[in-house]
Short mmCIF file of C-alpha atoms and ligand atoms in Angstrom, two decimals:
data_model
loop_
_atom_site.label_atom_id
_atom_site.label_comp_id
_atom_site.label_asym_id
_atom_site.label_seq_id
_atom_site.Cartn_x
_atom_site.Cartn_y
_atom_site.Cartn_z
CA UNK A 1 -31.89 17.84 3.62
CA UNK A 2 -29.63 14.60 3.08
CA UNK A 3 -26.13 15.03 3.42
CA UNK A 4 -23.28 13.16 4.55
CA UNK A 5 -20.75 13.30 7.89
CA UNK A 6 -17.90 14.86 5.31
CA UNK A 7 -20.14 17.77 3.84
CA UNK A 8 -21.32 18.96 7.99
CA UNK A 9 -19.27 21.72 7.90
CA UNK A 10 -20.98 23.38 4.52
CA UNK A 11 -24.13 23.00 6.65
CA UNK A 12 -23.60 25.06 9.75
CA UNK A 13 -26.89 26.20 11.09
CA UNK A 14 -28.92 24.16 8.85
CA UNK A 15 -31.43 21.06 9.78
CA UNK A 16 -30.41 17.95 8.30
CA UNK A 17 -30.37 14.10 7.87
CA UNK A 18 -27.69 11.78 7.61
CA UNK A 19 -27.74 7.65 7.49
CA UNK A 20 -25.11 6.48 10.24
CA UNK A 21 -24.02 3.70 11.96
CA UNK A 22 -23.76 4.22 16.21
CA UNK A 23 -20.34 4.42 16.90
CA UNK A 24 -20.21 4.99 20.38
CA UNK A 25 -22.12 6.45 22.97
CA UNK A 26 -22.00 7.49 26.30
CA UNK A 27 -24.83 9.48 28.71
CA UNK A 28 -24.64 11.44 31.61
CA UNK A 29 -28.23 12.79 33.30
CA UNK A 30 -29.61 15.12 30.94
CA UNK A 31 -27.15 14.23 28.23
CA UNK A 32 -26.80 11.66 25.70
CA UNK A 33 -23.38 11.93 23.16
CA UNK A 34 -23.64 9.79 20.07
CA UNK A 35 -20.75 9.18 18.13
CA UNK A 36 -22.12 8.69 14.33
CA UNK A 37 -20.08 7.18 11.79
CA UNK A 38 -21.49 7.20 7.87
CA UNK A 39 -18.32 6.16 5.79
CA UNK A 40 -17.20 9.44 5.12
CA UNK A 41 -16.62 10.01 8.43
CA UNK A 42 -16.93 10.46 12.41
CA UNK A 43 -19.00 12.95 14.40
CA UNK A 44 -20.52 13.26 17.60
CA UNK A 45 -24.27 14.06 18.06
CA UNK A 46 -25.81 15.63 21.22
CA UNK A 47 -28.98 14.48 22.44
CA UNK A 48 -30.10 17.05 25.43
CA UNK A 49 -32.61 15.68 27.79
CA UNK A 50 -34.38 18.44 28.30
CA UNK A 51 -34.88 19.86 24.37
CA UNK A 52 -36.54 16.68 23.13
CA UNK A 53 -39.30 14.97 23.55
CA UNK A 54 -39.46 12.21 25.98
CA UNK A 55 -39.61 8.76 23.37
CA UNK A 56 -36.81 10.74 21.94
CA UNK A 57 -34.63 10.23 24.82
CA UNK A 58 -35.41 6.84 26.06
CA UNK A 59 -34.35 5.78 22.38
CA UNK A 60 -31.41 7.37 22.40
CA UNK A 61 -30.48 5.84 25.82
CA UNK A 62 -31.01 2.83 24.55
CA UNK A 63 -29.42 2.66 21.29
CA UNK A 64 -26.54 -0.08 20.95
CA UNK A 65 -23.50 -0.32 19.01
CA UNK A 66 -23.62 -0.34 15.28
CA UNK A 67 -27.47 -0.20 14.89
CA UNK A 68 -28.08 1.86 11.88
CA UNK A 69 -30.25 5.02 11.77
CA UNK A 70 -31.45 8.23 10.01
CA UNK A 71 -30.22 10.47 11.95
CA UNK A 72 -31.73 14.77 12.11
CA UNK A 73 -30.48 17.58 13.70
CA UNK A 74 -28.73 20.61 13.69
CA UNK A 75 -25.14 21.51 12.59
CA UNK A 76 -23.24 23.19 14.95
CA UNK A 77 -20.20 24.51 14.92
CA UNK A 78 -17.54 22.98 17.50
CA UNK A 79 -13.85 23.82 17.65
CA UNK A 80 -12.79 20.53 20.24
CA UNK A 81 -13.45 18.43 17.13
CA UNK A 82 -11.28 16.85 14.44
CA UNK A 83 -14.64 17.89 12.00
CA UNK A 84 -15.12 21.44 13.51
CA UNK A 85 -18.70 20.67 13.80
CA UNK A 86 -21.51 18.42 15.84
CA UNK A 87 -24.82 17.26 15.47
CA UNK A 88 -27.50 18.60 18.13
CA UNK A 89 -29.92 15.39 17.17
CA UNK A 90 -33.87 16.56 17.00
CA UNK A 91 -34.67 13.15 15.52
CA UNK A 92 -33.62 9.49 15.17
CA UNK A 93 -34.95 7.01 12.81
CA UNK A 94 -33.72 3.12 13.94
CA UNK A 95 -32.87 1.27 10.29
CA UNK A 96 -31.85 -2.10 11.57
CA UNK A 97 -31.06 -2.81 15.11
CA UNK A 98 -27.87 -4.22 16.13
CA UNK A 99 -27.71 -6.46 18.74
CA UNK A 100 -24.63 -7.81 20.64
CA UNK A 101 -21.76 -6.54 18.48
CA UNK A 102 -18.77 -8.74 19.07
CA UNK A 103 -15.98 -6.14 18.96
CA UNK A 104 -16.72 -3.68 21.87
CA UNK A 105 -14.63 -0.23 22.74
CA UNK A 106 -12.43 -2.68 25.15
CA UNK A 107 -9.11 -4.03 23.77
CA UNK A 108 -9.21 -7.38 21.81
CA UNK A 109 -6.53 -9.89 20.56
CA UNK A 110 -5.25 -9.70 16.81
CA UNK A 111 -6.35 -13.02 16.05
CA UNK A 112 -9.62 -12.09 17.00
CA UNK A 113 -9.69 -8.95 15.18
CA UNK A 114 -8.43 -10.88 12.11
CA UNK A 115 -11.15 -13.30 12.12
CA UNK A 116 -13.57 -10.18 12.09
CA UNK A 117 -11.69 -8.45 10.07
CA UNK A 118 -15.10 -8.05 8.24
CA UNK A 119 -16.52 -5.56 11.30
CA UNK A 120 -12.86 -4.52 12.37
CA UNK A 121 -12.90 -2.59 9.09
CA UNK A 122 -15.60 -0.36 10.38
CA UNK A 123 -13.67 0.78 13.59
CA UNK A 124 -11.57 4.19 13.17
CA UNK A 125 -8.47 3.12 13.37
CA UNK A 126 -9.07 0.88 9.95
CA UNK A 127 -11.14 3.72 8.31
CA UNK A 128 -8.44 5.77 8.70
CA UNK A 129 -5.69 3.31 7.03
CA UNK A 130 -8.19 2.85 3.94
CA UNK A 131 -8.44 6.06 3.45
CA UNK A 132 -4.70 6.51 3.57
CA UNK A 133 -4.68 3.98 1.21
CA UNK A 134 -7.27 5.56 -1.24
CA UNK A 135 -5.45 8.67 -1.45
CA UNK A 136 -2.29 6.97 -2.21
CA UNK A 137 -3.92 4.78 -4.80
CA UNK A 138 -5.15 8.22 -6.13
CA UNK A 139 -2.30 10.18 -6.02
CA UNK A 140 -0.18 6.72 -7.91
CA UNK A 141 -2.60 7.43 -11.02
CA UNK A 142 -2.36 11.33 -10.64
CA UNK A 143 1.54 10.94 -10.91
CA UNK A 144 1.52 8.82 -14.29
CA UNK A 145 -1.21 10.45 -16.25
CA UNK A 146 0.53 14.27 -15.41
CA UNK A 147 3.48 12.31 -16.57
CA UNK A 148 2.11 10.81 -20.00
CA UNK A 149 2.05 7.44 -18.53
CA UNK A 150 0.04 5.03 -20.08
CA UNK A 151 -2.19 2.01 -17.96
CA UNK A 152 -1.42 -1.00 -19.29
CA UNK A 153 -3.47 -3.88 -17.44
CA UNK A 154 -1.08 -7.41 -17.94
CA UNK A 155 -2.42 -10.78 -17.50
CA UNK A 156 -3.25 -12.66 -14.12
CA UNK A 157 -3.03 -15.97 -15.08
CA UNK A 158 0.49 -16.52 -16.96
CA UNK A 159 2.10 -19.76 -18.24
CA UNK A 160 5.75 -18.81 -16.28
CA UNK A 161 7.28 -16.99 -13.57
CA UNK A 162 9.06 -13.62 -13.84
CA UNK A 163 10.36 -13.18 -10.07
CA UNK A 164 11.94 -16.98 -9.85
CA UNK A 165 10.09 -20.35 -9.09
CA UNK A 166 10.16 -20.61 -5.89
CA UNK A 167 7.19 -18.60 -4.61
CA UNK A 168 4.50 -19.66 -7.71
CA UNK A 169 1.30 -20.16 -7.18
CA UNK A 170 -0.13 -23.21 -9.53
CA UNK A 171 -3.07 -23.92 -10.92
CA UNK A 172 -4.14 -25.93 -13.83
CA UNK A 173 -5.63 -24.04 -17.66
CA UNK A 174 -7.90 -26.56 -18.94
CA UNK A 175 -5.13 -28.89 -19.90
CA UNK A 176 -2.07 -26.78 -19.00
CA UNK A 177 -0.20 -25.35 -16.45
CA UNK A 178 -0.61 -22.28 -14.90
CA UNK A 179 0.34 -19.56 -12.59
CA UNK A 180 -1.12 -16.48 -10.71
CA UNK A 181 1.13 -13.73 -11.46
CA UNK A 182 4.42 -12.42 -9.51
CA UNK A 183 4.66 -9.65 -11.20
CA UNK A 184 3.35 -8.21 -14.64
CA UNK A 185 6.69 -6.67 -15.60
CA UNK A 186 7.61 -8.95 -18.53
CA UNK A 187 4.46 -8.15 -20.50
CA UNK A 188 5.00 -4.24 -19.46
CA UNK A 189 8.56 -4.34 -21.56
CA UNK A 190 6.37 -5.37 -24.29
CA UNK A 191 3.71 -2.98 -23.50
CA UNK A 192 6.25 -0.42 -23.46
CA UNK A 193 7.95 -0.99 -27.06
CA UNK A 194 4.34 0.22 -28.11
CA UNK A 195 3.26 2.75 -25.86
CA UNK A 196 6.57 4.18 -24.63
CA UNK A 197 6.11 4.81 -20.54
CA UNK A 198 3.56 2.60 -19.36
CA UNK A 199 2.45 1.53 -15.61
CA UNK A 200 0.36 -1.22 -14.61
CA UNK A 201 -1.60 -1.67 -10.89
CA UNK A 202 -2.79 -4.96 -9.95
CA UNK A 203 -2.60 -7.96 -7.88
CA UNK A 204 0.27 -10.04 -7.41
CA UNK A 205 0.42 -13.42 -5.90
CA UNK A 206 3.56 -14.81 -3.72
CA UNK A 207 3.48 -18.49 -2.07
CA UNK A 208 6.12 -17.28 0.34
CA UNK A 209 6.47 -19.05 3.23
CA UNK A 210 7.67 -15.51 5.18
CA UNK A 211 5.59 -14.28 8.11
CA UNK A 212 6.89 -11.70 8.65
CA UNK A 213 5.18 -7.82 8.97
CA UNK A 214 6.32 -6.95 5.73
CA UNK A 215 5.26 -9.83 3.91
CA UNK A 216 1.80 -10.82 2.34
CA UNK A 217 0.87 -13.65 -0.04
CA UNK A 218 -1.61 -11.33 -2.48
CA UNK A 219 -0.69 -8.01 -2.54
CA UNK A 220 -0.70 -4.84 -4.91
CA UNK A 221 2.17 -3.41 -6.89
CA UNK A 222 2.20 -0.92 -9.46
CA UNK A 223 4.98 -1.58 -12.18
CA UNK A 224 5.99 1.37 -14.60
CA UNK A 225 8.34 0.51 -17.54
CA UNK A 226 9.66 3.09 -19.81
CA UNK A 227 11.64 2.84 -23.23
CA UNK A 228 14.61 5.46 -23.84
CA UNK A 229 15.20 5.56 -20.06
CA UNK A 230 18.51 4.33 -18.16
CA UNK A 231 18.72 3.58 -14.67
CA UNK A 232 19.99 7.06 -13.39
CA UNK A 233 16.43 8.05 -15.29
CA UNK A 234 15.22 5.80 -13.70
CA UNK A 235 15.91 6.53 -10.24
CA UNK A 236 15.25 10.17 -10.57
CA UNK A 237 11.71 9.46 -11.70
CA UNK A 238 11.22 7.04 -8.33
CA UNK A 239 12.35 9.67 -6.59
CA UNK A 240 9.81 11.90 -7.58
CA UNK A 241 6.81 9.65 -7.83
CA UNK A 242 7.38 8.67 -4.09
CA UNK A 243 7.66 12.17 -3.08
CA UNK A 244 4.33 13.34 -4.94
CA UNK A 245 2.65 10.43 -3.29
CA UNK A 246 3.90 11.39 0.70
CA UNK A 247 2.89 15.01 -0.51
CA UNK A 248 -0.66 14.22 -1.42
CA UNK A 249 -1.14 12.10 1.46
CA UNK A 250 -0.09 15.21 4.11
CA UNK A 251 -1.92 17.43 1.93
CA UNK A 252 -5.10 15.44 1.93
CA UNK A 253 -5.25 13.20 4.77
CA UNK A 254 -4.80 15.25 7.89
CA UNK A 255 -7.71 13.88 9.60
CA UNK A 256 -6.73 10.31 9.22
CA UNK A 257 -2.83 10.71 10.05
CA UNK A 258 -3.73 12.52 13.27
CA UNK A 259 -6.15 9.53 14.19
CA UNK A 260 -3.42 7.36 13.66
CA UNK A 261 -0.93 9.71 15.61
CA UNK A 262 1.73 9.46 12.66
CA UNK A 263 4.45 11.93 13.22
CA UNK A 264 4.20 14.17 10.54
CA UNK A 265 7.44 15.84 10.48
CA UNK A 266 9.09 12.36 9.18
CA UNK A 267 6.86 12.61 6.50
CA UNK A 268 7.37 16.43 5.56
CA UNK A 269 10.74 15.75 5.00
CA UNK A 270 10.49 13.03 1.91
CA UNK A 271 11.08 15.47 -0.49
CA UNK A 272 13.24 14.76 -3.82
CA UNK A 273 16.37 13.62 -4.15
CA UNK A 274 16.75 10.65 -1.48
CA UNK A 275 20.42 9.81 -0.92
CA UNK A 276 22.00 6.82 -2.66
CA UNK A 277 24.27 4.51 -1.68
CA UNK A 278 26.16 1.47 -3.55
CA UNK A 279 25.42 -1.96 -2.19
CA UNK A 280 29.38 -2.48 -1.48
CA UNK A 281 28.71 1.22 0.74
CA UNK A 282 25.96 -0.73 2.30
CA UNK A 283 27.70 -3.51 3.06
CA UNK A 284 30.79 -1.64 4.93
CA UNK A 285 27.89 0.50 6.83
CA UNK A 286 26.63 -2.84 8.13
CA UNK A 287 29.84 -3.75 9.30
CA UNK A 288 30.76 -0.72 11.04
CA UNK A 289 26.88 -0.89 12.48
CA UNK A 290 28.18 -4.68 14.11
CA UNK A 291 27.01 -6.90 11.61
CA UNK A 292 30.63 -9.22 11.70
CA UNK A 293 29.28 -11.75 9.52
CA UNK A 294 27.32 -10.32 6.40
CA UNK A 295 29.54 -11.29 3.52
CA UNK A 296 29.79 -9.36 0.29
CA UNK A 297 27.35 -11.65 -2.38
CA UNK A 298 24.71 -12.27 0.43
CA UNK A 299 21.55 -10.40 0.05
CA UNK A 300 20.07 -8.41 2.63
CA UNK A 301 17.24 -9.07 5.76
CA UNK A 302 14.74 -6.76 7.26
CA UNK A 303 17.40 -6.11 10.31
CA UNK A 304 20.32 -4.91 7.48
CA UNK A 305 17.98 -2.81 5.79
CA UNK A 306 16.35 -1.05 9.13
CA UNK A 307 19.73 -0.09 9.85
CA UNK A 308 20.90 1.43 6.47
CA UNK A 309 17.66 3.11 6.95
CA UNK A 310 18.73 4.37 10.40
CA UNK A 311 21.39 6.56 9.02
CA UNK A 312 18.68 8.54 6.74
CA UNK A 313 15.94 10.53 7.39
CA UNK A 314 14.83 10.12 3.95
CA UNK A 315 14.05 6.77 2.17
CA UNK A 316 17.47 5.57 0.48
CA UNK A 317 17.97 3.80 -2.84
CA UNK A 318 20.72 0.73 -2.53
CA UNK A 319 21.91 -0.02 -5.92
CA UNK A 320 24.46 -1.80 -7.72
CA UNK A 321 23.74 -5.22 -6.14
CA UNK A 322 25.51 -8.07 -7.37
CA UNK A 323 24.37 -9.84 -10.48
CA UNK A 324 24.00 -13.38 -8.59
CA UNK A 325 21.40 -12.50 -6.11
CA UNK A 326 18.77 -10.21 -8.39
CA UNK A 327 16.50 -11.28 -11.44
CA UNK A 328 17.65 -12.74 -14.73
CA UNK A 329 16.94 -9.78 -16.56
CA UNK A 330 18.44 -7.28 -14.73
CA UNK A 331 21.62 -5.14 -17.19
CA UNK A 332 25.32 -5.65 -15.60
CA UNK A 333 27.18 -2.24 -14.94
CA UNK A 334 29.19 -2.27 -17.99
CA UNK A 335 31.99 -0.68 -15.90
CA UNK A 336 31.81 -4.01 -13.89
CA UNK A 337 30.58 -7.36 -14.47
CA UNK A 338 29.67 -8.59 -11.26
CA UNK A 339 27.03 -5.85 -10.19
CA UNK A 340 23.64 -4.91 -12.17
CA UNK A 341 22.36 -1.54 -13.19
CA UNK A 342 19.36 -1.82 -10.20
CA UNK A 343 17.99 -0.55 -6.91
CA UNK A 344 15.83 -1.20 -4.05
CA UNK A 345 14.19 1.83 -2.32
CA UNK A 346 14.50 1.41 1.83
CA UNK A 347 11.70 3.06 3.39
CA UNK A 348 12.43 4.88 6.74
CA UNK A 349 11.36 3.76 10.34
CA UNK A 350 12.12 0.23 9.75
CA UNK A 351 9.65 -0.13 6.99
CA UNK A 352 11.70 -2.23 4.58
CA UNK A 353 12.16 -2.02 0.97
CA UNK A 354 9.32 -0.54 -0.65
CA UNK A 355 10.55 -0.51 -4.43
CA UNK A 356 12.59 -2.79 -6.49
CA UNK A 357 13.75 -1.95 -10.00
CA UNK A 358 16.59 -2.20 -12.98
CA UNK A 359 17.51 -1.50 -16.39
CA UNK A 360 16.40 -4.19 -18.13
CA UNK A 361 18.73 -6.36 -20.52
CA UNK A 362 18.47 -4.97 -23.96
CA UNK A 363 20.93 -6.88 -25.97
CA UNK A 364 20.01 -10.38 -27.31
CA UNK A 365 22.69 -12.56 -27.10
CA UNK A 366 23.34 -11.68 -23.10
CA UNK A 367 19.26 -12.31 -22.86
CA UNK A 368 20.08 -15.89 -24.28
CA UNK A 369 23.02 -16.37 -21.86
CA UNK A 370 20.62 -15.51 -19.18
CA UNK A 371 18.17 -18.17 -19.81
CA UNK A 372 20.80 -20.98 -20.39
CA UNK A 373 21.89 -19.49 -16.69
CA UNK A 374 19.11 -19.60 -15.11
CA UNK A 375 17.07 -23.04 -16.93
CA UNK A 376 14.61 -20.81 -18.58
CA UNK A 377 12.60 -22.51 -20.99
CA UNK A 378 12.14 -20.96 -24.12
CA UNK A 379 8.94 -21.70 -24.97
CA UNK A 380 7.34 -19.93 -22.10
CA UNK A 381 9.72 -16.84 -23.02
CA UNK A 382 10.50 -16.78 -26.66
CA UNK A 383 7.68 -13.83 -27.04
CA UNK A 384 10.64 -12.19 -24.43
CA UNK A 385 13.37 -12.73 -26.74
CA UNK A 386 11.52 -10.99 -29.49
CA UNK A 387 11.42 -7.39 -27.60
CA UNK A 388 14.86 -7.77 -27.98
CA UNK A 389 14.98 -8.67 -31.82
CA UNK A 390 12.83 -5.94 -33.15
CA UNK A 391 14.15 -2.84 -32.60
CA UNK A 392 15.67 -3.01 -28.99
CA UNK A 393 16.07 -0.08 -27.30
CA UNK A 394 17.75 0.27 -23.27
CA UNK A 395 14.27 0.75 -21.13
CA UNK A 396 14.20 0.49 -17.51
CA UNK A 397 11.55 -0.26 -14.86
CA UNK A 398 10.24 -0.76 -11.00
CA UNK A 399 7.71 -2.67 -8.83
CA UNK A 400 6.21 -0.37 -5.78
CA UNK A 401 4.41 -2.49 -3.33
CA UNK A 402 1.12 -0.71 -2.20
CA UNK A 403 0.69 -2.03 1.58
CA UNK A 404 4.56 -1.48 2.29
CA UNK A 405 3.26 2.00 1.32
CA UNK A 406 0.49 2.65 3.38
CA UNK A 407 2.48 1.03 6.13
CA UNK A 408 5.07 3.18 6.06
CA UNK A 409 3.01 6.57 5.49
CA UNK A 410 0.22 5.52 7.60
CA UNK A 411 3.21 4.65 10.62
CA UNK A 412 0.73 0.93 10.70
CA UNK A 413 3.82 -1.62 12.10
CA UNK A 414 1.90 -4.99 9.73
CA UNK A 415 0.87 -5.00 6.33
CA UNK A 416 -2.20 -6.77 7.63
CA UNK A 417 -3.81 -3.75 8.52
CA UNK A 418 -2.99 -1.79 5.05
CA UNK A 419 -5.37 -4.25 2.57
CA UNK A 420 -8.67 -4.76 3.52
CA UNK A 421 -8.90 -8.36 3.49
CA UNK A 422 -5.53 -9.42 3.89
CA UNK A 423 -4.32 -13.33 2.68
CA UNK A 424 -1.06 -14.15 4.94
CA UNK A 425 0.75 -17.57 5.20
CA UNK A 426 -2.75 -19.50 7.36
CA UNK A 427 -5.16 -16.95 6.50
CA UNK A 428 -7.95 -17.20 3.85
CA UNK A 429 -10.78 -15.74 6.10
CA UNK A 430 -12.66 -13.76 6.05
O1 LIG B 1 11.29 -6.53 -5.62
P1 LIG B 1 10.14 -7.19 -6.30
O2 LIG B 1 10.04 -8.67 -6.20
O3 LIG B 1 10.26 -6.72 -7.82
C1 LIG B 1 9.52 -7.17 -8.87
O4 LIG B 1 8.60 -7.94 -8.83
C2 LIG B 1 9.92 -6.52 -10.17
N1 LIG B 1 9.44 -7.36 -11.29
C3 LIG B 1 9.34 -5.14 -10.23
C4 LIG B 1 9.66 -4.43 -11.51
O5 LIG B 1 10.81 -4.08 -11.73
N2 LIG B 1 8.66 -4.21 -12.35
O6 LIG B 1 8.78 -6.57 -5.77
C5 LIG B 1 8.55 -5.18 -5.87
C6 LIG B 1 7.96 -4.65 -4.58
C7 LIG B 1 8.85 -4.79 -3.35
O7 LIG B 1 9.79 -3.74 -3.27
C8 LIG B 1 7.84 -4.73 -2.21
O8 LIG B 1 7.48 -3.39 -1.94
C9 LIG B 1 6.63 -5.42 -2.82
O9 LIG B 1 6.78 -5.37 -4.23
N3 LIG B 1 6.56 -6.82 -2.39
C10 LIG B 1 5.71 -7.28 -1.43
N4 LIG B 1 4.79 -6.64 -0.68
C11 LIG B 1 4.07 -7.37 0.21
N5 LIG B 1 4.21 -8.71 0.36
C12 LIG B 1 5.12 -9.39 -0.38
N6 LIG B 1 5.23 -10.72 -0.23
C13 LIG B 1 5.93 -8.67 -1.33
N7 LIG B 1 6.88 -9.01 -2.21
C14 LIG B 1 7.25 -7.88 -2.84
MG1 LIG B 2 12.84 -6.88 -4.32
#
């Protein structure tokens, strides 16, 4: 019968056949272990000298990293593994031979790993991060349709920027200009003046210069939006959605967190409500924490935020930042000018911000004031104006990033390892 690595267990004392790659193998004299991955998963398969027949034996011997094969035996039950079963291998069928597979079970560079990053996928270590990030993917659209979310997909290729100018990526539309999108959040305020709470999940594009760990040029961000809600709202649904993710993760990826040895009790603990602090709190906790020279107005690095994340064990919203250093759209407190109704979620561990959101500007003429501020063009945004002529109502919204996510759960210190083909600042291949 044809099964796969994952289904093993409902097999126990059955015969059956699996297509595998070879993992891994190692012999003694009347003993052969074969570790077998399939995609689904790992397993090791016994090969006993003196139970098969001869051919049998000598082509197990000889078998070499990452040739494929059918692979038969029986399933046996076996408490030292992750699986709680192995294979005891009665037959082996070679599919394609492999011969010479550049990344061996020794240690190799990152830059070399990078540049196979086309194999490196298949090692465990990377199967276990994608599967991290498959559940979180998952457990992102459980959240929003149990919450009456609706997917909204906005464009890729938009004719202006919504995160600032400096970090667009051009290209030319037939005869115009264009750009690949920073973020789809414009078009969700629209989408949400018709549907009411919408998310989208898609690629976004950054030319930032940053290389950093935290820091990718394509990456993938899911922005919700949602009409009738303020930014306390706001905050409490974050708070929630992060939580259900972590939970679904623990629940569901035990395996792969205990390949990646990820403490688990950091993770058990991000549980709604995360603690909140004002950015003028932050800003006297950095000072108190030695950082002399951080100024109130300035906006904050990857050292200020690992240490306001020090002080929590749970990730921390920072809100209230001032007006001059966050997006043109983003609502001033109306109890004071200077600061804007918005927050960035630190992750623990050093992990960075993982969320940024606001309320969004509702009222017209401050929209207009905006622009003038900030050189806006209005023909690229007039349709952004009009959400704000036709029945305005005070909506609010956030951008998660997806690899700072699977970083942080997966306890992965780059974001290179969280996307499967990652494009940094001098990377395009593979
Ligand atoms: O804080 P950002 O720039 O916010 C926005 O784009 C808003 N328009 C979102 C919204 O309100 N709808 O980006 C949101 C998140 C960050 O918190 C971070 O997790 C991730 O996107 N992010 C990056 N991830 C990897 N590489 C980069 N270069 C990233 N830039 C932002
Ligand atoms: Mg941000």
């Amino acid at each position: 019968m044809k099964t796969t690595i994952s289904q093993l267990q409902k097999h126990i004392g059955e015969t059956v056949t699996i297509g595998a790659w070879l993992h891994n193998k190692r012999s003694s004299g009347k003993i052969a272990f074969l570790q077998l991955r399939d995609g689904t998963g790992f397993v090791q398969g016994v090969v006993l000298k003196n139970d098969v027949p001869e051919e049998l034996w000598s082509q197990a011997k000889g078998l070499t990293q990452e040739t494929s094969l059918w692979v038969t035996g029986t399933v046996q039950e076996d408490n030292r593994s992750k699986l709680g079963v192995e294979l005891l291998i009665t037959d082996l069928e070679v599919i394609h031979e492999s011969v010479d597979y550049p990344i061996t079970p020794k240690e190799h560079g990152t830059e070399f790993l990078m540049d196979h990053r086309h194999l490196w996928l298949r090692s465990k270590r990377q199967h276990a991060i994608m599967k991290i990030r498959n559940e979180i993917i998952h457990a992102i659209y459980e959240f929003f349709y149990e919450n009456g979310f609706v997917k909204v997909d906005p464009p890729i290729l938009t004719g202006s920027s919504a995160e600032g100018t400096t970090t667009l990526f051009h290209t030319k539309y037939f005869d115009e200009d264009a750009y690949l999108s920073q973020s789809g959040q414009l078009y969700m305020e629209a989408a949400a003046m018709a549907l009411g709470k919408v998310f989208s999940f898609g690629p976004t594009f950054r030319a930032e210069k940053s290389k950093t760990r935290r820091h990718l040029i394509e990456f993938w961000m899911i922005e919700p939006e949602m009409a009738f809600v303020e930014h306390e709202e706001s905050l409490e649904i974050q708070e929630q959605f992060v939580s259900h993710v972590v939970q679904s993760v623990l629940k569901r990826c035990q395996i792969e967190l205990e390949v990646l040895g990820r403490d688990i009790s950091k993770l058990e603990n991000v549980k709604a409500p995360f603690p909140r602090i004002t950015y003028d709190q932050a800003i006297e906790m950095l000072k108190e924490k030695g950082f002399d020279d951080i100024e109130w107005g300035e906006d904050f690095g990857a050292p200020h935020e690992t240490a306001i994340a020090e002080s929590f064990d749970k990730p921390v919203f920072i809100t209230h930042y001032p007006k001059d250093i966050k997006a043109f759209y983003m609502k001033p407190d109306p109890t004071r000018e200077d600061v804007v109704l918005c927050a960035d979620l630190i992750a623990p561990e050093g992990y960075g911000e993982i969320i940024g959101g606001s309320q969004r500007i509702d009222d017209l003429n401050l929209m207009e004031k905006r622009y003038e501020e900030h050189g806006l063009t209005a023909d690229a945004y007039n349709w952004y104006l009009d959400l704000r002529k036709y029945g305005s109502v005070p909506h609010s919204g956030f951008g998660l990033g997806l690899e700072r996510t699977v970083a942080w759960i997966s306890g992965v210190e780059h974001v290179r390892e969280t996307i499967p083909f990652p494009r940094l600042l001098n990377r395009l291949y593979p």
